[in-house]
PDB file of C-alpha atoms in Angstrom:
ATOM      1  CA  MET A   8      68.844  13.878  23.374  1.00 70.00           C
ATOM      2  CA  SER A   9      69.482  10.195  22.713  1.00 81.00           C
ATOM      3  CA  ASN A  10      67.279   7.150  23.346  1.00 88.00           C
ATOM      4  CA  THR A  11      68.581   3.584  23.162  1.00 94.00           C
ATOM      5  CA  PHE A  12      66.330   0.572  23.600  1.00 95.00           C
ATOM      6  CA  SER A  13      65.765  -2.997  22.405  1.00 96.00           C
ATOM      7  CA  LEU A  14      62.799  -4.712  20.767  1.00 95.00           C
ATOM      8  CA  ASP A  15      62.065  -8.116  19.288  1.00 96.00           C
ATOM      9  CA  LEU A  16      61.506  -7.763  15.535  1.00 96.00           C
ATOM     10  CA  VAL A  17      59.231 -10.638  14.547  1.00 96.00           C
ATOM     11  CA  ALA A  18      58.555  -9.791  10.900  1.00 97.00           C
ATOM     12  CA  THR A  19      58.757  -6.893   8.480  1.00 97.00           C
ATOM     13  CA  THR A  20      57.660  -6.025   4.966  1.00 97.00           C
ATOM     14  CA  ALA A  21      57.649  -3.026   2.621  1.00 97.00           C
ATOM     15  CA  GLN A  22      56.208  -1.773  -0.642  1.00 97.00           C
ATOM     16  CA  THR A  23      56.788   1.039  -3.083  1.00 97.00           C
ATOM     17  CA  LEU A  24      56.364   1.513  -6.808  1.00 97.00           C
ATOM     18  CA  GLY A  25      57.921  -1.365  -8.742  1.00 95.00           C
ATOM     19  CA  PHE A  26      57.135  -4.071  -6.199  1.00 95.00           C
ATOM     20  CA  ALA A  27      54.515  -5.446  -8.622  1.00 91.00           C
ATOM     21  CA  ASP A  28      57.330  -6.892 -10.719  1.00 92.00           C
ATOM     22  CA  GLU A  29      60.317  -8.932  -9.536  1.00 93.00           C
ATOM     23  CA  ALA A  30      62.722  -7.206 -11.938  1.00 94.00           C
ATOM     24  CA  THR A  31      61.940  -3.666 -10.761  1.00 94.00           C
ATOM     25  CA  ARG A  32      61.802  -4.820  -7.117  1.00 94.00           C
ATOM     26  CA  SER A  33      65.302  -6.262  -7.530  1.00 94.00           C
ATOM     27  CA  ALA A  34      66.398  -3.018  -9.177  1.00 95.00           C
ATOM     28  CA  PHE A  35      65.240  -1.098  -6.120  1.00 96.00           C
ATOM     29  CA  LEU A  36      67.083  -3.444  -3.764  1.00 95.00           C
ATOM     30  CA  THR A  37      70.253  -3.017  -5.820  1.00 95.00           C
ATOM     31  CA  THR A  38      70.177   0.743  -6.427  1.00 95.00           C
ATOM     32  CA  GLY A  39      67.853   2.150  -3.776  1.00 95.00           C
ATOM     33  CA  GLN A  40      66.098   4.146  -6.477  1.00 95.00           C
ATOM     34  CA  VAL A  41      62.403   4.158  -7.401  1.00 96.00           C
ATOM     35  CA  ASP A  42      61.103   5.180 -10.824  1.00 95.00           C
ATOM     36  CA  ALA A  43      57.804   7.064 -10.910  1.00 95.00           C
ATOM     37  CA  SER A  44      56.806   5.069 -14.024  1.00 96.00           C
ATOM     38  CA  TRP A  45      56.938   1.744 -12.182  1.00 96.00           C
ATOM     39  CA  ALA A  46      53.632   0.060 -11.441  1.00 95.00           C
ATOM     40  CA  ALA A  47      52.206  -0.082  -7.936  1.00 95.00           C
ATOM     41  CA  PRO A  48      51.669  -3.568  -6.503  1.00 93.00           C
ATOM     42  CA  LYS A  49      48.107  -4.840  -6.403  1.00 90.00           C
ATOM     43  CA  SER A  50      46.596  -6.213  -3.218  1.00 90.00           C
ATOM     44  CA  THR A  51      44.621  -9.432  -2.911  1.00 90.00           C
ATOM     45  CA  ARG A  52      43.886  -8.697   0.763  1.00 94.00           C
ATOM     46  CA  ILE A  53      41.770  -5.546   0.349  1.00 94.00           C
ATOM     47  CA  PRO A  54      38.175  -5.786  -0.935  1.00 91.00           C
ATOM     48  CA  MET A  55      37.773  -4.074  -4.297  1.00 90.00           C
ATOM     49  CA  MET A  56      35.146  -1.602  -3.075  1.00 89.00           C
ATOM     50  CA  MET A  57      37.471  -0.407  -0.310  1.00 89.00           C
ATOM     51  CA  ALA A  58      40.576  -0.407  -2.525  1.00 90.00           C
ATOM     52  CA  ARG A  59      38.865   1.923  -5.017  1.00 90.00           C
ATOM     53  CA  ARG A  60      38.446   4.580  -2.313  1.00 90.00           C
ATOM     54  CA  LEU A  61      42.093   4.506  -1.224  1.00 91.00           C
ATOM     55  CA  THR A  62      45.130   6.294  -2.604  1.00 92.00           C
ATOM     56  CA  VAL A  63      48.111   4.192  -3.689  1.00 94.00           C
ATOM     57  CA  GLY A  64      49.956   4.970  -0.457  1.00 94.00           C
ATOM     58  CA  GLU A  65      46.922   4.024   1.647  1.00 93.00           C
ATOM     59  CA  ARG A  66      46.580   0.714  -0.203  1.00 94.00           C
ATOM     60  CA  MET A  67      50.254  -0.057   0.370  1.00 96.00           C
ATOM     61  CA  ALA A  68      49.952   0.751   4.084  1.00 95.00           C
ATOM     62  CA  LEU A  69      46.838  -1.365   4.530  1.00 95.00           C
ATOM     63  CA  ASP A  70      48.273  -4.274   2.546  1.00 96.00           C
ATOM     64  CA  CYS A  71      51.536  -4.273   4.515  1.00 97.00           C
ATOM     65  CA  ALA A  72      49.621  -4.134   7.801  1.00 97.00           C
ATOM     66  CA  LEU A  73      47.312  -6.996   6.797  1.00 97.00           C
ATOM     67  CA  SER A  74      50.277  -9.164   5.766  1.00 96.00           C
ATOM     68  CA  LEU A  75      51.792  -8.993   9.272  1.00 97.00           C
ATOM     69  CA  LEU A  76      48.804  -8.518  11.592  1.00 96.00           C
ATOM     70  CA  SER A  77      48.457 -11.519  13.906  1.00 95.00           C
ATOM     71  CA  ASP A  78      45.921 -12.663  16.477  1.00 95.00           C
ATOM     72  CA  LYS A  79      48.338 -11.440  19.158  1.00 96.00           C
ATOM     73  CA  THR A  80      48.638  -7.886  17.806  1.00 97.00           C
ATOM     74  CA  GLN A  81      47.078  -5.478  20.297  1.00 96.00           C
ATOM     75  CA  ALA A  82      48.189  -2.046  19.118  1.00 97.00           C
ATOM     76  CA  LEU A  83      49.148  -0.146  15.978  1.00 97.00           C
ATOM     77  CA  VAL A  84      51.572   2.766  15.652  1.00 97.00           C
ATOM     78  CA  TYR A  85      50.916   4.604  12.401  1.00 96.00           C
ATOM     79  CA  ALA A  86      53.646   6.990  11.244  1.00 96.00           C
ATOM     80  CA  SER A  87      53.558   9.409   8.328  1.00 94.00           C
ATOM     81  CA  HIS A  88      55.692  12.355   7.264  1.00 92.00           C
ATOM     82  CA  HIS A  89      53.027  14.154   5.221  1.00 88.00           C
ATOM     83  CA  SER A  90      49.829  12.371   6.295  1.00 82.00           C
ATOM     84  CA  GLU A  91      46.911  12.709   3.817  1.00 87.00           C
ATOM     85  CA  LEU A  92      48.561  15.380   1.669  1.00 89.00           C
ATOM     86  CA  GLU A  93      47.065  14.147  -1.609  1.00 91.00           C
ATOM     87  CA  ARG A  94      43.510  14.369  -0.328  1.00 90.00           C
ATOM     88  CA  ASN A  95      44.029  17.691   1.415  1.00 92.00           C
ATOM     89  CA  HIS A  96      45.525  19.177  -1.743  1.00 93.00           C
ATOM     90  CA  ARG A  97      42.482  18.039  -3.734  1.00 92.00           C
ATOM     91  CA  ILE A  98      40.151  19.525  -1.101  1.00 93.00           C
ATOM     92  CA  LEU A  99      41.963  22.872  -1.088  1.00 93.00           C
ATOM     93  CA  SER A 100      42.083  22.931  -4.902  1.00 94.00           C
ATOM     94  CA  ALA A 101      38.338  22.307  -5.086  1.00 94.00           C
ATOM     95  CA  LEU A 102      37.617  25.097  -2.606  1.00 95.00           C
ATOM     96  CA  ALA A 103      39.922  27.515  -4.435  1.00 95.00           C
ATOM     97  CA  GLU A 104      38.211  26.708  -7.732  1.00 95.00           C
ATOM     98  CA  GLN A 105      34.735  26.801  -6.136  1.00 94.00           C
ATOM     99  CA  ARG A 106      34.033  23.164  -6.966  1.00 95.00           C
ATOM    100  CA  ASP A 107      32.283  20.597  -4.804  1.00 94.00           C
ATOM    101  CA  VAL A 108      34.581  18.751  -2.398  1.00 92.00           C
ATOM    102  CA  SER A 109      34.655  14.981  -2.798  1.00 91.00           C
ATOM    103  CA  PRO A 110      32.895  13.354   0.183  1.00 90.00           C
ATOM    104  CA  THR A 111      35.467  10.530   0.103  1.00 88.00           C
ATOM    105  CA  ASP A 112      38.372  12.972   0.179  1.00 88.00           C
ATOM    106  CA  PHE A 113      36.765  14.858   3.060  1.00 86.00           C
ATOM    107  CA  THR A 114      36.065  11.689   5.072  1.00 85.00           C
ATOM    108  CA  LEU A 115      39.545  10.208   4.557  1.00 82.00           C
ATOM    109  CA  SER A 116      41.572  13.420   4.845  1.00 82.00           C
ATOM    110  CA  VAL A 117      42.618  12.970   8.491  1.00 81.00           C
ATOM    111  CA  ASN A 118      45.782  11.334   9.827  1.00 76.00           C
ATOM    112  CA  ASN A 119      43.855   8.461  11.421  1.00 77.00           C
ATOM    113  CA  SER A 120      42.021   7.370   8.257  1.00 83.00           C
ATOM    114  CA  ALA A 121      44.501   4.623   7.277  1.00 85.00           C
ATOM    115  CA  PRO A 122      44.548   2.873  10.690  1.00 88.00           C
ATOM    116  CA  GLY A 123      40.796   3.451  10.871  1.00 89.00           C
ATOM    117  CA  ASN A 124      40.331   1.501   7.646  1.00 90.00           C
ATOM    118  CA  LEU A 125      42.423  -1.323   9.103  1.00 93.00           C
ATOM    119  CA  THR A 126      40.331  -1.610  12.256  1.00 92.00           C
ATOM    120  CA  ILE A 127      37.073  -1.417  10.257  1.00 90.00           C
ATOM    121  CA  MET A 128      38.178  -4.093   7.783  1.00 91.00           C
ATOM    122  CA  THR A 129      39.514  -6.500  10.410  1.00 93.00           C
ATOM    123  CA  LYS A 130      36.860  -5.687  13.036  1.00 93.00           C
ATOM    124  CA  ARG A 131      39.689  -5.507  15.570  1.00 92.00           C
ATOM    125  CA  PRO A 132      39.566  -3.019  18.492  1.00 90.00           C
ATOM    126  CA  LEU A 133      43.248  -2.132  18.169  1.00 94.00           C
ATOM    127  CA  THR A 134      44.751   0.683  20.192  1.00 95.00           C
ATOM    128  CA  VAL A 135      46.045   3.207  17.640  1.00 95.00           C
ATOM    129  CA  SER A 136      48.703   5.885  18.001  1.00 95.00           C
ATOM    130  CA  ALA A 137      49.217   8.158  14.979  1.00 93.00           C
ATOM    131  CA  ILE A 138      52.528  10.010  14.648  1.00 93.00           C
ATOM    132  CA  SER A 139      53.750  12.646  12.221  1.00 92.00           C
ATOM    133  CA  ALA A 140      57.274  13.868  12.962  1.00 91.00           C
ATOM    134  CA  SER A 141      58.671  14.896   9.584  1.00 91.00           C
ATOM    135  CA  HIS A 142      61.791  12.907   8.608  1.00 93.00           C
ATOM    136  CA  ALA A 143      62.059  11.511  12.150  1.00 94.00           C
ATOM    137  CA  SER A 144      58.649   9.810  12.008  1.00 95.00           C
ATOM    138  CA  PHE A 145      60.029   6.256  11.815  1.00 97.00           C
ATOM    139  CA  GLY A 146      62.337   6.722  14.795  1.00 96.00           C
ATOM    140  CA  ALA A 147      59.475   8.296  16.739  1.00 96.00           C
ATOM    141  CA  ALA A 148      57.205   5.359  15.849  1.00 97.00           C
ATOM    142  CA  LEU A 149      59.753   2.799  17.085  1.00 97.00           C
ATOM    143  CA  THR A 150      60.076   4.761  20.333  1.00 97.00           C
ATOM    144  CA  GLU A 151      56.290   4.825  20.734  1.00 97.00           C
ATOM    145  CA  ALA A 152      56.108   1.078  20.114  1.00 97.00           C
ATOM    146  CA  TYR A 153      58.802   0.439  22.731  1.00 97.00           C
ATOM    147  CA  LEU A 154      56.876   2.473  25.319  1.00 97.00           C
ATOM    148  CA  MET A 155      53.680   0.573  24.519  1.00 97.00           C
ATOM    149  CA  LEU A 156      55.479  -2.745  24.946  1.00 97.00           C
ATOM    150  CA  GLN A 157      56.753  -1.625  28.355  1.00 95.00           C
ATOM    151  CA  ASP A 158      53.168  -0.985  29.386  1.00 91.00           C
ATOM    152  CA  GLN A 159      50.357  -3.500  28.836  1.00 88.00           C
ATOM    153  CA  TYR A 160      50.858  -4.567  25.235  1.00 96.00           C
ATOM    154  CA  GLU A 161      52.468  -7.832  24.128  1.00 96.00           C
ATOM    155  CA  GLU A 162      52.677  -7.168  20.375  1.00 97.00           C
ATOM    156  CA  VAL A 163      52.668  -3.872  18.466  1.00 98.00           C
ATOM    157  CA  LEU A 164      52.586  -3.285  14.716  1.00 98.00           C
ATOM    158  CA  VAL A 165      54.393  -0.216  13.362  1.00 98.00           C
ATOM    159  CA  VAL A 166      53.323   1.036   9.926  1.00 97.00           C
ATOM    160  CA  ASP A 167      55.271   3.880   8.317  1.00 97.00           C
ATOM    161  CA  CYS A 168      53.896   5.204   5.043  1.00 95.00           C
ATOM    162  CA  ASP A 169      53.169   8.164   2.812  1.00 95.00           C
ATOM    163  CA  GLY A 170      51.297   8.811  -0.379  1.00 93.00           C
ATOM    164  CA  ALA A 171      52.604  10.681  -3.394  1.00 95.00           C
ATOM    165  CA  VAL A 172      53.457  14.320  -2.704  1.00 96.00           C
ATOM    166  CA  PRO A 173      51.545  16.549  -5.187  1.00 95.00           C
ATOM    167  CA  GLU A 174      53.749  18.570  -7.520  1.00 95.00           C
ATOM    168  CA  PHE A 175      52.403  21.795  -5.997  1.00 95.00           C
ATOM    169  CA  TYR A 176      54.547  21.130  -2.912  1.00 94.00           C
ATOM    170  CA  HIS A 177      57.750  20.005  -4.657  1.00 95.00           C
ATOM    171  CA  PRO A 178      59.389  23.489  -4.714  1.00 94.00           C
ATOM    172  CA  HIS A 179      59.097  23.579  -0.916  1.00 92.00           C
ATOM    173  CA  LEU A 180      60.880  20.253  -0.349  1.00 92.00           C
ATOM    174  CA  THR A 181      64.576  19.535   0.037  1.00 89.00           C
ATOM    175  CA  ALA A 182      66.243  18.864  -3.316  1.00 89.00           C
ATOM    176  CA  GLY A 183      66.036  15.176  -4.195  1.00 91.00           C
ATOM    177  CA  GLU A 184      63.459  14.372  -1.504  1.00 94.00           C
ATOM    178  CA  PHE A 185      61.425  11.205  -1.985  1.00 96.00           C
ATOM    179  CA  THR A 186      57.906  12.058  -3.203  1.00 96.00           C
ATOM    180  CA  LEU A 187      56.475   8.674  -4.236  1.00 97.00           C
ATOM    181  CA  PRO A 188      54.093   6.380  -2.316  1.00 96.00           C
ATOM    182  CA  PHE A 189      55.555   3.722  -0.023  1.00 97.00           C
ATOM    183  CA  ALA A 190      54.791   1.726   3.101  1.00 97.00           C
ATOM    184  CA  SER A 191      56.651  -0.504   5.520  1.00 98.00           C
ATOM    185  CA  ALA A 192      55.397  -2.576   8.455  1.00 98.00           C
ATOM    186  CA  TRP A 193      57.318  -3.864  11.479  1.00 98.00           C
ATOM    187  CA  LEU A 194      55.821  -6.415  13.898  1.00 98.00           C
ATOM    188  CA  LEU A 195      57.381  -5.955  17.339  1.00 98.00           C
ATOM    189  CA  ARG A 196      57.355  -7.631  20.749  1.00 97.00           C
ATOM    190  CA  ARG A 197      59.374  -7.308  23.933  1.00 96.00           C
ATOM    191  CA  GLY A 198      62.875  -8.650  23.453  1.00 95.00           C
ATOM    192  CA  SER A 199      66.334  -7.787  22.229  1.00 94.00           C
ATOM    193  CA  SER A 200      66.702  -8.909  18.602  1.00 96.00           C
ATOM    194  CA  LEU A 201      66.553  -5.301  17.371  1.00 97.00           C
ATOM    195  CA  GLU A 202      68.652  -2.630  19.067  1.00 97.00           C
ATOM    196  CA  VAL A 203      67.528   0.932  18.324  1.00 97.00           C
ATOM    197  CA  SER A 204      69.284   4.220  18.995  1.00 97.00           C
ATOM    198  CA  CYS A 205      67.609   7.545  18.184  1.00 95.00           C
ATOM    199  CA  THR A 206      69.616  10.737  18.618  1.00 94.00           C
ATOM    200  CA  ALA A 207      68.101  14.150  18.005  1.00 90.00           C
ATOM    201  CA  THR A 208      70.264  16.576  16.032  1.00 89.00           C
ATOM    202  CA  ASN A 209      70.062  20.262  15.200  1.00 84.00           C
ATOM    203  CA  ASP A 210      71.327  19.623  11.696  1.00 77.00           C
ATOM    204  CA  GLY A 211      68.743  20.042   8.952  1.00 74.00           C
ATOM    205  CA  ALA A 212      70.877  18.037   6.538  1.00 79.00           C
ATOM    206  CA  GLY A 213      70.600  14.298   6.020  1.00 85.00           C
ATOM    207  CA  MET A 214      69.270  11.564   3.786  1.00 84.00           C
ATOM    208  CA  VAL A 215      66.010  12.480   2.036  1.00 92.00           C
ATOM    209  CA  GLU A 216      66.289  10.293  -1.077  1.00 95.00           C
ATOM    210  CA  LEU A 217      64.474   7.455   0.700  1.00 96.00           C
ATOM    211  CA  PRO A 218      62.193   7.450   3.755  1.00 96.00           C
ATOM    212  CA  ALA A 219      64.050   6.138   6.811  1.00 96.00           C
ATOM    213  CA  SER A 220      61.928   3.001   7.249  1.00 97.00           C
ATOM    214  CA  LEU A 221      62.194   2.046   3.578  1.00 97.00           C
ATOM    215  CA  ALA A 222      65.963   2.609   3.605  1.00 97.00           C
ATOM    216  CA  ALA A 223      66.307   0.530   6.782  1.00 97.00           C
ATOM    217  CA  TRP A 224      64.171  -2.276   5.355  1.00 97.00           C
ATOM    218  CA  ARG A 225      66.217  -2.321   2.137  1.00 97.00           C
ATOM    219  CA  THR A 226      69.518  -2.525   4.021  1.00 96.00           C
ATOM    220  CA  LEU A 227      68.511  -5.108   6.622  1.00 96.00           C
ATOM    221  CA  SER A 228      66.580  -7.338   4.188  1.00 95.00           C
ATOM    222  CA  GLN A 229      69.763  -7.883   2.191  1.00 94.00           C
ATOM    223  CA  GLY A 230      71.542  -9.442   5.154  1.00 92.00           C
ATOM    224  CA  ALA A 231      73.222  -6.427   6.752  1.00 93.00           C
ATOM    225  CA  GLY A 232      73.365  -6.767  10.522  1.00 93.00           C
ATOM    226  CA  ALA A 233      73.208  -3.038  11.138  1.00 96.00           C
ATOM    227  CA  CYS A 234      71.925   0.142   9.575  1.00 95.00           C
ATOM    228  CA  GLU A 235      72.840   3.734  10.366  1.00 95.00           C
ATOM    229  CA  LEU A 236      70.719   6.531   8.929  1.00 95.00           C
ATOM    230  CA  THR A 237      71.085  10.276   9.288  1.00 94.00           C
ATOM    231  CA  VAL A 238      67.927  12.156   8.398  1.00 93.00           C
ATOM    232  CA  PRO A 239      67.145  15.836   9.010  1.00 92.00           C
ATOM    233  CA  GLY A 240      66.798  16.215  12.771  1.00 90.00           C
ATOM    234  CA  GLN A 241      67.741  12.681  13.764  1.00 92.00           C
ATOM    235  CA  GLN A 242      70.398   9.988  13.649  1.00 94.00           C
ATOM    236  CA  LEU A 243      68.904   6.498  13.702  1.00 96.00           C
ATOM    237  CA  GLN A 244      70.883   3.307  14.305  1.00 96.00           C
ATOM    238  CA  LEU A 245      69.413  -0.195  14.026  1.00 97.00           C
ATOM    239  CA  ARG A 246      71.256  -3.408  14.865  1.00 97.00           C
ATOM    240  CA  LEU A 247      69.679  -6.789  14.152  1.00 95.00           C
ATOM    241  CA  ASN A 248      70.653  -9.760  16.315  1.00 92.00           C
ATOM    242  CA  GLY A 249      68.004 -12.384  15.546  1.00 85.00           C
ATOM    243  CA  VAL A 250      66.012 -14.234  12.914  1.00 86.00           C
ATOM    244  CA  VAL A 251      63.318 -12.179  11.174  1.00 93.00           C
ATOM    245  CA  THR A 252      60.507 -13.135   8.805  1.00 92.00           C
ATOM    246  CA  TRP A 253      60.828 -11.045   5.635  1.00 92.00           C
ATOM    247  CA  ALA A 254      57.258 -11.021   4.334  1.00 81.00           C
TER     248      ALA A 254
END
């Protein structure tokens, strides 16, 4: 099955390890590789008391969302491959070892916790759609945003993110799969500056070294007019035809 549609990409931003320093950020843009030893960027937008409760991936997602959220934004599409895997692993480890479960981990262990923190912090009654579709999560989120924009919404913010994948799960992942925290945000309206094509495939092979949204952001932010990504289960094509704010 293939879906082709157009959106207006107003602005986009992204974060992963190394974005705290211009040298390592430039290294990522050049090589597409992220080093686990690189520092995570710090946020000036998130109150300290809230930031202390969040994982690195959650902080990146919230910071990216806050940097693009406008007064016109009516809805949020939150996409994640693994969801709150770090917290759930800590909860399961505590239960297995007969230790007390952290109340914070328990409260924030659901897929909607990151967008929930955004709506609480901003006091905005945003409509939220949370999606988890493995490697195809970004393509699914863009499709969801398009459908929202065809309905009653004028502006939709897509946030694609994941936290670090605990080492316990690494043997069960595809070799070379990205396991570090990241986030990207895409502010969308009705229009035609971004052409999107999502094609489902039966092939389990594809790019896993970078998440699709981070790979797309890296390619397009360097001036490329188009980006074609093949991830397990999906082929995603993006073509940019307009001016975009790179936050």
